[in-house]
Amino acid sequence: MNDNLREKFIAIVGAKNARVSQDDIAPYLHEWRDRWEGKSDLVLLPANTQEVSQILALATETKTPVVPQGGHTGLVGGGMPDMSGDAIILATGRMNKVRNIDTAGNTITVEAGCILQSVQEAADEAGKLFPLSLGAQGSCQIGGNLSSNAGGTGALAYGVARDLVLGLEVVLPTGEILNDLNALKKDNTGYNLRHLFIGAEGTLGIITAAVLKLFPKPKGQVTAFLALETPAAALELFQTARDFAGQSLTAFELMPRLGVEFTSKHVDGVRDPLTEPYPWYVLIEVSSGESEAHAQSLLENLLENQMEAGIVIDGAVAASVSQSKEFWHLREAMSESQKPEGGSIKHDISVPVHAIPSFMQDAEKAVLAIEPNARICAFGHLGDGNLHYNISQPVGADKQEFLAMDAVITPAVHALVLNYNGSISAEHGIGQMKRDELAEVKDPVALDLMRRIKANFDPAGIMNPNKVI
Amino acid sequence: MNDNLREKFIAIVGAKNARVSQDDIAPYLHEWRDRWEGKSDLVLLPANTQEVSQILALATETKTPVVPQGGHTGLVGGGMPDMSGDAIILATGRMNKVRNIDTAGNTITVEAGCILQSVQEAADEAGKLFPLSLGAQGSCQIGGNLSSNAGGTGALAYGVARDLVLGLEVVLPTGEILNDLNALKKDNTGYNLRHLFIGAEGTLGIITAAVLKLFPKPKGQVTAFLALETPAAALELFQTARDFAGQSLTAFELMPRLGVEFTSKHVDGVRDPLTEPYPWYVLIEVSSGESEAHAQSLLENLLENQMEAGIVIDGAVAASVSQSKEFWHLREAMSESQKPEGGSIKHDISVPVHAIPSFMQDAEKAVLAIEPNARICAFGHLGDGNLHYNISQPVGADKQEFLAMDAVITPAVHALVLNYNGSISAEHGIGQMKRDELAEVKDPVALDLMRRIKANFDPAGIMNPNKVI
């Protein structure tokens, strides 16, 4: 980029909101899992939608690549520029206002740079619930959550990020501003555009604000940590729980023994809630809009039924809020607990819910055929058909050697996923990590439509190049 | 169309599945409200997706306009060809198979030509609920429901048609088949294409099949017909009901006294459930996933609270399934009951839920300023912010003279809707009826994107021309 152009970009946000030295830029290029590398000479921190519009208009005019970046917590390299150093990073963190909270209408209007947790807190202070919830909530930004259509533990009862959005404001690659900050439940006036931008990972434009749905806060909530023999038993429990509790079933997370061992060993404050070891565990949460007693009675009836049926073989019901937090801490620590165990080959997959047990059997067989001592630590959102199918290296193996097996293990796992009509990216997205693979597995007509939309919306090809498609 | 081309089209479906005489074509050109007229010389009834694909490929090649038609129950002229007679009608009624029902996975895969009621029945026989429900359900087809993103009474608890779809099969204008018959709750592999086709009213392609969500059947359900003083009281009741019953509140329909008078007078089997007249009524339904007793206790607690607060001033709780059906019959008869009262100027609008009472005040003032003896019969889905804001002619007035006032009344009502950031088409769509108006009121950037998508997906401009955009 020549100095003249560079100065024009900087002038849009003002010098103090541009990062120009490599020292200042470094944090924007450091990706927390050390998996991707990238280069850039300029980070811009716009204050508002107008500045984003000016940046993108200039970028399209001068064919300058732009990589949007929120909290930089993504898992597929979507917020990282390539190694050419040609791209500007547009960081949304300064656009962090809650524009409006409408408690009667049950909506909150937020800017892209709001931290997810601050959106949850703003809702909570207004006596409402914003149910999107995930491990990175203390640092991820809502703009990134929407661009990647985040899932998380609340998706079971409330849907994924896409389902929580009523309206969007988006700056198009040309700098035009799409004003669709709609707060209506029903609006059939033409093509639905918002769902194109949600999940597009910043390749079609930059989401600058959104109208999100709020929900009533549950009046009662109970959590239990249950032991089971098999994933098939967990599926049986899930289906009975849905039948007993319906929409009141607000979390259903599957965990293997290995995950409980890893977290107890490596993560502060985690201990196994049960005295005996069991092969599988489920963290279940039941919420009631009526009362604490109602939530308790729903859970008690379910547990009585499922213990009698031999499905639940042991368990602990949280006796206090802090005990419930301990159960959740165990679940949420599962990702980080794998790192001290060496190399981990990870998959974020989904299959139809009822296929989870047979998929797990097939996948275990396939993985152990490749590496008989691999340690499978598959856990996650069983009720959404979504597993983090992670595989830790054999004890004492060489980390790099094991990670190199990714080249055979991932194709084997993904081939099974596709056999089950599943998805190779359930909630993390495509980014740069799965871009080549997507081109191989996606319906060719869908791919062609995606490419046509991309070319049409972003004729200069400036928006987050080489991501997704 | 020359005879050669005509024969090619007929050959795709076979002579017995083509309608070529004006007598046979007439039913496809007769629109039930006698509002729109159209001409066509050829109706094709394909048996399957492959035949639809061949028809559209030939149509694109020869620039022949194609108007898709489902149950032909739409309210905005979306399924009607224009008067040129150039368009083929592609009727989806023969593609009416339930391809698959997955009770463990809670999905049903249906072809576009399935009658909505038959989808409901198939779900019911499998012990599940398919919650999309609307007046025309005995004749409308699911393909049309999805193409128009239908709403209806079930939208309050289960969402609009869009929210009930997991996957789609679509034939593009070029004849290519998009296979996105996904049954997954979480799938982040690229741009979401299905939401573009849902609600596009057949202008971007033809939906040939869909994977729909099923829900557990409620174990208990109670209905009540309640009397209130004002729409503001109805809003208060709605908000308290949501607070008391949460997701168990499965219907909340507002009706004016005039509507009860019209239906009691003109529709067989309808009588006023209450002995005294009241200004406003709400039909409320509470469903429980637990038991009949639970549904009853939720409703009883609510009514006790709201009668004590002076919000609910009278009411009847259905004592039997047949009484509940009577309440629903009254509500569902409200549309047809307006016809015997003469001319009716209708609006399908939405505003943010909490703005309903003040919108109604403003709109009444605006309408009565134009015609002081107009009789406003506004009713509908209060909980979705969606009203059918209908206005009957003054008693004894000339029908045509009154209907001509549409030219001033509709702009006045729609201007208020836009003031409240509402929608001029909440659930019926744009079709040909509101196409010109949409071009005036829609965000210009959104309109431009819609036009670009249309031109890109349908370069020959064959798909349902002059509808929506």
mmCIF file with all atom_site columns, C-alpha atoms in Angstrom, chain A residues 102 104-106 148-152 155-157 159-160 162 172 176-179 182-201 203-204 214-216 219 239 242-244 247 289-290 294 298 350-352 354 381 383-384 386 421-430 438 442-443 445-446 448-450 452-454 456-459 468-469, chain B residues 102 104-106 148-152 155-157 159-160 162 172 176-179 183-201 203-204 214-216 219 239 242-244 247 289-290 294 298 350-352 354 381 383-384 386 421-430 438 442-443 445-446 448-450 452-454 456-459 468-469:
data_model
loop_
_atom_site.group_PDB
_atom_site.id
_atom_site.type_symbol
_atom_site.label_atom_id
_atom_site.label_alt_id
_atom_site.label_comp_id
_atom_site.label_asym_id
_atom_site.label_entity_id
_atom_site.label_seq_id
_atom_site.pdbx_PDB_ins_code
_atom_site.Cartn_x
_atom_site.Cartn_y
_atom_site.Cartn_z
_atom_site.occupancy
_atom_site.B_iso_or_equiv
_atom_site.pdbx_formal_charge
_atom_site.auth_seq_id
_atom_site.auth_comp_id
_atom_site.auth_asym_id
_atom_site.auth_atom_id
_atom_site.pdbx_PDB_model_num
ATOM 1   C CA . ASP A 1 102 ? -36.834 -2.523  24.768  1.00 0.00 ? 102 ASP A CA 1
ATOM 2   C CA . ALA A 1 104 ? -41.786 -4.414  26.525  1.00 0.00 ? 104 ALA A CA 1
ATOM 3   C CA . GLY A 1 105 ? -40.802 -5.504  23.025  1.00 0.00 ? 105 GLY A CA 1
ATOM 4   C CA . ASN A 1 106 ? -38.170 -7.998  24.269  1.00 0.00 ? 106 ASN A CA 1
ATOM 5   C CA . SER A 1 148 ? -19.956 -17.043 12.441  1.00 0.00 ? 148 SER A CA 1
ATOM 6   C CA . ASN A 1 149 ? -23.510 -18.023 13.485  1.00 0.00 ? 149 ASN A CA 1
ATOM 7   C CA . ALA A 1 150 ? -22.288 -19.176 16.884  1.00 0.00 ? 150 ALA A CA 1
ATOM 8   C CA . GLY A 1 151 ? -23.954 -22.085 18.648  1.00 0.00 ? 151 GLY A CA 1
ATOM 9   C CA . GLY A 1 152 ? -23.049 -22.835 22.231  1.00 0.00 ? 152 GLY A CA 1
ATOM 10  C CA . ALA A 1 155 ? -28.843 -23.435 21.335  1.00 0.00 ? 155 ALA A CA 1
ATOM 11  C CA . LEU A 1 156 ? -30.774 -26.479 22.562  1.00 0.00 ? 156 LEU A CA 1
ATOM 12  C CA . ALA A 1 157 ? -33.690 -24.419 23.863  1.00 0.00 ? 157 ALA A CA 1
ATOM 13  C CA . GLY A 1 159 ? -31.567 -21.777 18.859  1.00 0.00 ? 159 GLY A CA 1
ATOM 14  C CA . VAL A 1 160 ? -28.242 -20.749 17.352  1.00 0.00 ? 160 VAL A CA 1
ATOM 15  C CA . ARG A 1 162 ? -29.136 -16.864 13.626  1.00 0.00 ? 162 ARG A CA 1
ATOM 16  C CA . LEU A 1 172 ? -21.555 -3.714  2.139   1.00 0.00 ? 172 LEU A CA 1
ATOM 17  C CA . GLU A 1 176 ? -23.358 1.158   1.146   1.00 0.00 ? 176 GLU A CA 1
ATOM 18  C CA . ILE A 1 177 ? -25.213 0.715   4.435   1.00 0.00 ? 177 ILE A CA 1
ATOM 19  C CA . LEU A 1 178 ? -27.999 -1.847  4.546   1.00 0.00 ? 178 LEU A CA 1
ATOM 20  C CA . ASN A 1 179 ? -30.485 -0.684  7.166   1.00 0.00 ? 179 ASN A CA 1
ATOM 21  C CA . ASN A 1 182 ? -36.021 -4.583  12.094  1.00 0.00 ? 182 ASN A CA 1
ATOM 22  C CA . ALA A 1 183 ? -37.618 -5.466  15.441  1.00 0.00 ? 183 ALA A CA 1
ATOM 23  C CA . LEU A 1 184 ? -40.595 -7.311  13.940  1.00 0.00 ? 184 LEU A CA 1
ATOM 24  C CA . LYS A 1 185 ? -41.430 -10.948 14.348  1.00 0.00 ? 185 LYS A CA 1
ATOM 25  C CA . LYS A 1 186 ? -43.390 -11.007 11.100  1.00 0.00 ? 186 LYS A CA 1
ATOM 26  C CA . ASP A 1 187 ? -42.217 -9.138  8.037   1.00 0.00 ? 187 ASP A CA 1
ATOM 27  C CA . ASN A 1 188 ? -42.718 -10.541 4.547   1.00 0.00 ? 188 ASN A CA 1
ATOM 28  C CA . THR A 1 189 ? -41.514 -7.654  2.442   1.00 0.00 ? 189 THR A CA 1
ATOM 29  C CA . GLY A 1 190 ? -39.114 -9.250  0.005   1.00 0.00 ? 190 GLY A CA 1
ATOM 30  C CA . TYR A 1 191 ? -36.076 -11.477 0.159   1.00 0.00 ? 191 TYR A CA 1
ATOM 31  C CA . ASN A 1 192 ? -34.608 -12.238 3.542   1.00 0.00 ? 192 ASN A CA 1
ATOM 32  C CA . LEU A 1 193 ? -31.166 -10.656 3.400   1.00 0.00 ? 193 LEU A CA 1
ATOM 33  C CA . ARG A 1 194 ? -30.085 -10.906 7.027   1.00 0.00 ? 194 ARG A CA 1
ATOM 34  C CA . HIS A 1 195 ? -29.643 -14.667 6.920   1.00 0.00 ? 195 HIS A CA 1
ATOM 35  C CA . LEU A 1 196 ? -27.113 -14.252 4.088   1.00 0.00 ? 196 LEU A CA 1
ATOM 36  C CA . PHE A 1 197 ? -24.840 -12.074 6.223   1.00 0.00 ? 197 PHE A CA 1
ATOM 37  C CA . ILE A 1 198 ? -25.266 -14.173 9.380   1.00 0.00 ? 198 ILE A CA 1
ATOM 38  C CA . GLY A 1 199 ? -22.755 -16.995 9.061   1.00 0.00 ? 199 GLY A CA 1
ATOM 39  C CA . ALA A 1 200 ? -20.942 -15.444 6.059   1.00 0.00 ? 200 ALA A CA 1
ATOM 40  C CA . GLU A 1 201 ? -17.857 -14.846 8.238   1.00 0.00 ? 201 GLU A CA 1
ATOM 41  C CA . THR A 1 203 ? -16.990 -12.277 3.339   1.00 0.00 ? 203 THR A CA 1
ATOM 42  C CA . LEU A 1 204 ? -20.086 -10.377 2.136   1.00 0.00 ? 204 LEU A CA 1
ATOM 43  C CA . LEU A 1 214 ? -34.630 -11.203 24.626  1.00 0.00 ? 214 LEU A CA 1
ATOM 44  C CA . PHE A 1 215 ? -36.448 -13.850 26.657  1.00 0.00 ? 215 PHE A CA 1
ATOM 45  C CA . PRO A 1 216 ? -38.031 -13.980 30.111  1.00 0.00 ? 216 PRO A CA 1
ATOM 46  C CA . LYS A 1 219 ? -37.884 -18.349 37.611  1.00 0.00 ? 219 LYS A CA 1
ATOM 47  C CA . GLN A 1 239 ? -35.411 -38.124 24.323  1.00 0.00 ? 239 GLN A CA 1
ATOM 48  C CA . ARG A 1 242 ? -37.513 -33.683 25.956  1.00 0.00 ? 242 ARG A CA 1
ATOM 49  C CA . ASP A 1 243 ? -40.705 -35.594 26.447  1.00 0.00 ? 243 ASP A CA 1
ATOM 50  C CA . PHE A 1 244 ? -40.892 -34.785 30.186  1.00 0.00 ? 244 PHE A CA 1
ATOM 51  C CA . GLN A 1 247 ? -38.842 -26.379 26.149  1.00 0.00 ? 247 GLN A CA 1
ATOM 52  C CA . GLY A 1 289 ? -40.789 -20.060 33.678  1.00 0.00 ? 289 GLY A CA 1
ATOM 53  C CA . GLU A 1 290 ? -42.990 -20.750 36.696  1.00 0.00 ? 290 GLU A CA 1
ATOM 54  C CA . HIS A 1 294 ? -41.573 -26.604 39.175  1.00 0.00 ? 294 HIS A CA 1
ATOM 55  C CA . LEU A 1 298 ? -39.641 -31.768 36.386  1.00 0.00 ? 298 LEU A CA 1
ATOM 56  C CA . SER A 1 350 ? -22.954 -32.604 13.637  1.00 0.00 ? 350 SER A CA 1
ATOM 57  C CA . VAL A 1 351 ? -25.127 -35.532 12.622  1.00 0.00 ? 351 VAL A CA 1
ATOM 58  C CA . PRO A 1 352 ? -28.857 -36.089 13.085  1.00 0.00 ? 352 PRO A CA 1
ATOM 59  C CA . HIS A 1 354 ? -30.552 -39.978 16.835  1.00 0.00 ? 354 HIS A CA 1
ATOM 60  C CA . HIS A 1 381 ? -24.172 -30.604 22.580  1.00 0.00 ? 381 HIS A CA 1
ATOM 61  C CA . GLY A 1 383 ? -29.269 -32.458 21.959  1.00 0.00 ? 383 GLY A CA 1
ATOM 62  C CA . ASP A 1 384 ? -28.214 -30.494 18.877  1.00 0.00 ? 384 ASP A CA 1
ATOM 63  C CA . ASN A 1 386 ? -23.242 -31.502 17.682  1.00 0.00 ? 386 ASN A CA 1
ATOM 64  C CA . ASN A 1 421 ? -25.699 -36.674 6.249   1.00 0.00 ? 421 ASN A CA 1
ATOM 65  C CA . GLY A 1 422 ? -23.931 -34.595 8.855   1.00 0.00 ? 422 GLY A CA 1
ATOM 66  C CA . SER A 1 423 ? -21.942 -31.379 8.765   1.00 0.00 ? 423 SER A CA 1
ATOM 67  C CA . ILE A 1 424 ? -18.164 -30.970 8.883   1.00 0.00 ? 424 ILE A CA 1
ATOM 68  C CA . SER A 1 425 ? -18.650 -27.625 10.598  1.00 0.00 ? 425 SER A CA 1
ATOM 69  C CA . ALA A 1 426 ? -21.524 -27.550 13.029  1.00 0.00 ? 426 ALA A CA 1
ATOM 70  C CA . GLU A 1 427 ? -20.841 -24.296 14.828  1.00 0.00 ? 427 GLU A CA 1
ATOM 71  C CA . HIS A 1 428 ? -17.288 -23.009 14.259  1.00 0.00 ? 428 HIS A CA 1
ATOM 72  C CA . GLY A 1 429 ? -17.611 -22.130 10.582  1.00 0.00 ? 429 GLY A CA 1
ATOM 73  C CA . ILE A 1 430 ? -15.272 -22.580 7.624   1.00 0.00 ? 430 ILE A CA 1
ATOM 74  C CA . LEU A 1 438 ? -15.791 -27.329 1.769   1.00 0.00 ? 438 LEU A CA 1
ATOM 75  C CA . LYS A 1 442 ? -20.551 -29.146 -0.521  1.00 0.00 ? 442 LYS A CA 1
ATOM 76  C CA . ASP A 1 443 ? -23.330 -29.615 -3.058  1.00 0.00 ? 443 ASP A CA 1
ATOM 77  C CA . VAL A 1 445 ? -25.009 -26.150 -7.036  1.00 0.00 ? 445 VAL A CA 1
ATOM 78  C CA . ALA A 1 446 ? -24.869 -24.592 -3.556  1.00 0.00 ? 446 ALA A CA 1
ATOM 79  C CA . ASP A 1 448 ? -21.892 -22.159 -7.371  1.00 0.00 ? 448 ASP A CA 1
ATOM 80  C CA . LEU A 1 449 ? -24.671 -20.005 -5.855  1.00 0.00 ? 449 LEU A CA 1
ATOM 81  C CA . MET A 1 450 ? -22.339 -19.012 -3.013  1.00 0.00 ? 450 MET A CA 1
ATOM 82  C CA . ARG A 1 452 ? -22.171 -15.989 -7.535  1.00 0.00 ? 452 ARG A CA 1
ATOM 83  C CA . ILE A 1 453 ? -23.429 -14.183 -4.443  1.00 0.00 ? 453 ILE A CA 1
ATOM 84  C CA . LYS A 1 454 ? -19.883 -13.422 -3.353  1.00 0.00 ? 454 LYS A CA 1
ATOM 85  C CA . ASN A 1 456 ? -22.065 -9.991  -6.971  1.00 0.00 ? 456 ASN A CA 1
ATOM 86  C CA . PHE A 1 457 ? -21.902 -8.476  -3.488  1.00 0.00 ? 457 PHE A CA 1
ATOM 87  C CA . ASP A 1 458 ? -18.138 -7.977  -3.472  1.00 0.00 ? 458 ASP A CA 1
ATOM 88  C CA . PRO A 1 459 ? -17.051 -7.377  -7.064  1.00 0.00 ? 459 PRO A CA 1
ATOM 89  C CA . VAL A 1 468 ? -15.188 -19.666 3.340   1.00 0.00 ? 468 VAL A CA 1
ATOM 90  C CA . ILE A 1 469 ? -15.248 -19.817 -0.479  1.00 0.00 ? 469 ILE A CA 1
ATOM 91  C CA . ASP B 1 102 ? -38.254 -39.438 11.281  1.00 0.00 ? 102 ASP B CA 1
ATOM 92  C CA . ALA B 1 104 ? -36.538 -39.993 16.559  1.00 0.00 ? 104 ALA B CA 1
ATOM 93  C CA . GLY B 1 105 ? -35.051 -37.029 14.722  1.00 0.00 ? 105 GLY B CA 1
ATOM 94  C CA . ASN B 1 106 ? -38.292 -35.017 14.819  1.00 0.00 ? 106 ASN B CA 1
ATOM 95  C CA . SER B 1 148 ? -44.652 -17.048 1.024   1.00 0.00 ? 148 SER B CA 1
ATOM 96  C CA . ASN B 1 149 ? -43.196 -17.643 4.515   1.00 0.00 ? 149 ASN B CA 1
ATOM 97  C CA . ALA B 1 150 ? -46.663 -18.187 5.960   1.00 0.00 ? 150 ALA B CA 1
ATOM 98  C CA . GLY B 1 151 ? -47.455 -17.106 9.513   1.00 0.00 ? 151 GLY B CA 1
ATOM 99  C CA . GLY B 1 152 ? -50.760 -18.141 11.058  1.00 0.00 ? 152 GLY B CA 1
ATOM 100 C CA . ALA B 1 155 ? -46.329 -18.585 14.931  1.00 0.00 ? 155 ALA B CA 1
ATOM 101 C CA . LEU B 1 156 ? -46.596 -17.217 18.469  1.00 0.00 ? 156 LEU B CA 1
ATOM 102 C CA . ALA B 1 157 ? -45.024 -20.279 20.068  1.00 0.00 ? 157 ALA B CA 1
ATOM 103 C CA . GLY B 1 159 ? -42.357 -19.316 14.728  1.00 0.00 ? 159 GLY B CA 1
ATOM 104 C CA . VAL B 1 160 ? -43.320 -18.560 11.136  1.00 0.00 ? 160 VAL B CA 1
ATOM 105 C CA . ARG B 1 162 ? -39.203 -20.018 7.869   1.00 0.00 ? 162 ARG B CA 1
ATOM 106 C CA . LEU B 1 172 ? -33.221 -22.969 -9.968  1.00 0.00 ? 172 LEU B CA 1
ATOM 107 C CA . GLU B 1 176 ? -30.122 -26.873 -11.753 1.00 0.00 ? 176 GLU B CA 1
ATOM 108 C CA . ILE B 1 177 ? -31.241 -28.678 -8.595  1.00 0.00 ? 177 ILE B CA 1
ATOM 109 C CA . LEU B 1 178 ? -30.040 -27.315 -5.277  1.00 0.00 ? 178 LEU B CA 1
ATOM 110 C CA . ASN B 1 179 ? -29.880 -30.219 -2.859  1.00 0.00 ? 179 ASN B CA 1
ATOM 111 C CA . ALA B 1 183 ? -31.925 -32.349 8.713   1.00 0.00 ? 183 ALA B CA 1
ATOM 112 C CA . LEU B 1 184 ? -29.319 -30.770 10.992  1.00 0.00 ? 184 LEU B CA 1
ATOM 113 C CA . LYS B 1 185 ? -29.913 -28.194 13.669  1.00 0.00 ? 185 LYS B CA 1
ATOM 114 C CA . LYS B 1 186 ? -26.353 -26.917 13.446  1.00 0.00 ? 186 LYS B CA 1
ATOM 115 C CA . ASP B 1 187 ? -24.580 -26.573 10.121  1.00 0.00 ? 187 ASP B CA 1
ATOM 116 C CA . ASN B 1 188 ? -22.153 -23.728 9.457   1.00 0.00 ? 188 ASN B CA 1
ATOM 117 C CA . THR B 1 189 ? -20.815 -24.715 6.078   1.00 0.00 ? 189 THR B CA 1
ATOM 118 C CA . GLY B 1 190 ? -21.143 -21.554 4.039   1.00 0.00 ? 190 GLY B CA 1
ATOM 119 C CA . TYR B 1 191 ? -23.862 -19.074 3.162   1.00 0.00 ? 191 TYR B CA 1
ATOM 120 C CA . ASN B 1 192 ? -27.372 -19.863 4.239   1.00 0.00 ? 192 ASN B CA 1
ATOM 121 C CA . LEU B 1 193 ? -29.228 -20.261 0.953   1.00 0.00 ? 193 LEU B CA 1
ATOM 122 C CA . ARG B 1 194 ? -32.533 -21.684 2.132   1.00 0.00 ? 194 ARG B CA 1
ATOM 123 C CA . HIS B 1 195 ? -33.673 -18.444 3.736   1.00 0.00 ? 195 HIS B CA 1
ATOM 124 C CA . LEU B 1 196 ? -33.337 -16.695 0.362   1.00 0.00 ? 196 LEU B CA 1
ATOM 125 C CA . PHE B 1 197 ? -35.837 -19.039 -1.284  1.00 0.00 ? 197 PHE B CA 1
ATOM 126 C CA . ILE B 1 198 ? -38.235 -19.076 1.672   1.00 0.00 ? 198 ILE B CA 1
ATOM 127 C CA . GLY B 1 199 ? -40.399 -15.990 1.235   1.00 0.00 ? 199 GLY B CA 1
ATOM 128 C CA . ALA B 1 200 ? -39.174 -15.255 -2.310  1.00 0.00 ? 200 ALA B CA 1
ATOM 129 C CA . GLU B 1 201 ? -42.635 -16.143 -3.684  1.00 0.00 ? 201 GLU B CA 1
ATOM 130 C CA . THR B 1 203 ? -39.207 -15.488 -8.067  1.00 0.00 ? 203 THR B CA 1
ATOM 131 C CA . LEU B 1 204 ? -35.825 -17.150 -7.514  1.00 0.00 ? 204 LEU B CA 1
ATOM 132 C CA . LEU B 1 214 ? -41.715 -31.726 14.215  1.00 0.00 ? 214 LEU B CA 1
ATOM 133 C CA . PHE B 1 215 ? -42.523 -31.050 17.858  1.00 0.00 ? 215 PHE B CA 1
ATOM 134 C CA . PRO B 1 216 ? -43.874 -33.119 20.748  1.00 0.00 ? 216 PRO B CA 1
ATOM 135 C CA . LYS B 1 219 ? -50.219 -33.427 26.665  1.00 0.00 ? 219 LYS B CA 1
ATOM 136 C CA . GLN B 1 239 ? -47.441 -9.703  28.640  1.00 0.00 ? 239 GLN B CA 1
ATOM 137 C CA . ARG B 1 242 ? -46.091 -14.702 28.595  1.00 0.00 ? 242 ARG B CA 1
ATOM 138 C CA . ASP B 1 243 ? -44.718 -14.149 32.053  1.00 0.00 ? 243 ASP B CA 1
ATOM 139 C CA . PHE B 1 244 ? -46.982 -16.807 33.616  1.00 0.00 ? 244 PHE B CA 1
ATOM 140 C CA . GLN B 1 247 ? -43.571 -21.090 25.804  1.00 0.00 ? 247 GLN B CA 1
ATOM 141 C CA . GLY B 1 289 ? -45.930 -30.656 27.612  1.00 0.00 ? 289 GLY B CA 1
ATOM 142 C CA . GLU B 1 290 ? -46.691 -32.208 31.003  1.00 0.00 ? 290 GLU B CA 1
ATOM 143 C CA . HIS B 1 294 ? -50.774 -28.377 34.312  1.00 0.00 ? 294 HIS B CA 1
ATOM 144 C CA . LEU B 1 298 ? -51.392 -22.219 34.287  1.00 0.00 ? 298 LEU B CA 1
ATOM 145 C CA . SER B 1 350 ? -47.203 -5.655  11.811  1.00 0.00 ? 350 SER B CA 1
ATOM 146 C CA . VAL B 1 351 ? -45.723 -3.245  14.323  1.00 0.00 ? 351 VAL B CA 1
ATOM 147 C CA . PRO B 1 352 ? -43.633 -3.937  17.433  1.00 0.00 ? 352 PRO B CA 1
ATOM 148 C CA . HIS B 1 354 ? -46.014 -3.111  22.504  1.00 0.00 ? 354 HIS B CA 1
ATOM 149 C CA . HIS B 1 381 ? -52.103 -12.242 16.072  1.00 0.00 ? 381 HIS B CA 1
ATOM 150 C CA . GLY B 1 383 ? -48.644 -11.632 20.253  1.00 0.00 ? 383 GLY B CA 1
ATOM 151 C CA . ASP B 1 384 ? -46.746 -11.378 16.963  1.00 0.00 ? 384 ASP B CA 1
ATOM 152 C CA . ASN B 1 386 ? -49.542 -8.741  13.447  1.00 0.00 ? 386 ASN B CA 1
ATOM 153 C CA . ASN B 1 421 ? -41.193 0.867   12.135  1.00 0.00 ? 421 ASN B CA 1
ATOM 154 C CA . GLY B 1 422 ? -43.707 -1.755  11.126  1.00 0.00 ? 422 GLY B CA 1
ATOM 155 C CA . SER B 1 423 ? -44.222 -3.873  8.030   1.00 0.00 ? 423 SER B CA 1
ATOM 156 C CA . ILE B 1 424 ? -46.780 -3.363  5.255   1.00 0.00 ? 424 ILE B CA 1
ATOM 157 C CA . SER B 1 425 ? -46.830 -7.103  4.709   1.00 0.00 ? 425 SER B CA 1
ATOM 158 C CA . ALA B 1 426 ? -46.538 -9.131  7.877   1.00 0.00 ? 426 ALA B CA 1
ATOM 159 C CA . GLU B 1 427 ? -47.468 -12.561 6.606   1.00 0.00 ? 427 GLU B CA 1
ATOM 160 C CA . HIS B 1 428 ? -49.173 -12.459 3.183   1.00 0.00 ? 428 HIS B CA 1
ATOM 161 C CA . GLY B 1 429 ? -46.196 -11.331 1.114   1.00 0.00 ? 429 GLY B CA 1
ATOM 162 C CA . ILE B 1 430 ? -45.837 -8.865  -1.750  1.00 0.00 ? 430 ILE B CA 1
ATOM 163 C CA . LEU B 1 438 ? -42.571 -2.058  -1.823  1.00 0.00 ? 438 LEU B CA 1
ATOM 164 C CA . LYS B 1 442 ? -38.182 -0.516  1.285   1.00 0.00 ? 442 LYS B CA 1
ATOM 165 C CA . ASP B 1 443 ? -34.659 0.525   2.185   1.00 0.00 ? 443 ASP B CA 1
ATOM 166 C CA . VAL B 1 445 ? -29.923 -0.652  -0.433  1.00 0.00 ? 445 VAL B CA 1
ATOM 167 C CA . ALA B 1 446 ? -32.064 -3.703  0.388   1.00 0.00 ? 446 ALA B CA 1
ATOM 168 C CA . ASP B 1 448 ? -30.858 -2.990  -4.841  1.00 0.00 ? 448 ASP B CA 1
ATOM 169 C CA . LEU B 1 449 ? -29.501 -6.207  -3.277  1.00 0.00 ? 449 LEU B CA 1
ATOM 170 C CA . MET B 1 450 ? -32.806 -7.940  -4.004  1.00 0.00 ? 450 MET B CA 1
ATOM 171 C CA . ARG B 1 452 ? -29.050 -8.004  -7.952  1.00 0.00 ? 452 ARG B CA 1
ATOM 172 C CA . ILE B 1 453 ? -29.896 -11.406 -6.470  1.00 0.00 ? 453 ILE B CA 1
ATOM 173 C CA . LYS B 1 454 ? -32.894 -11.740 -8.781  1.00 0.00 ? 454 LYS B CA 1
ATOM 174 C CA . ASN B 1 456 ? -28.072 -13.180 -10.856 1.00 0.00 ? 456 ASN B CA 1
ATOM 175 C CA . PHE B 1 457 ? -30.237 -16.193 -10.029 1.00 0.00 ? 457 PHE B CA 1
ATOM 176 C CA . ASP B 1 458 ? -32.672 -15.710 -12.899 1.00 0.00 ? 458 ASP B CA 1
ATOM 177 C CA . PRO B 1 459 ? -30.786 -14.072 -15.753 1.00 0.00 ? 459 PRO B CA 1
ATOM 178 C CA . VAL B 1 468 ? -42.212 -8.988  -5.454  1.00 0.00 ? 468 VAL B CA 1
ATOM 179 C CA . ILE B 1 469 ? -39.561 -6.870  -7.242  1.00 0.00 ? 469 ILE B CA 1
#
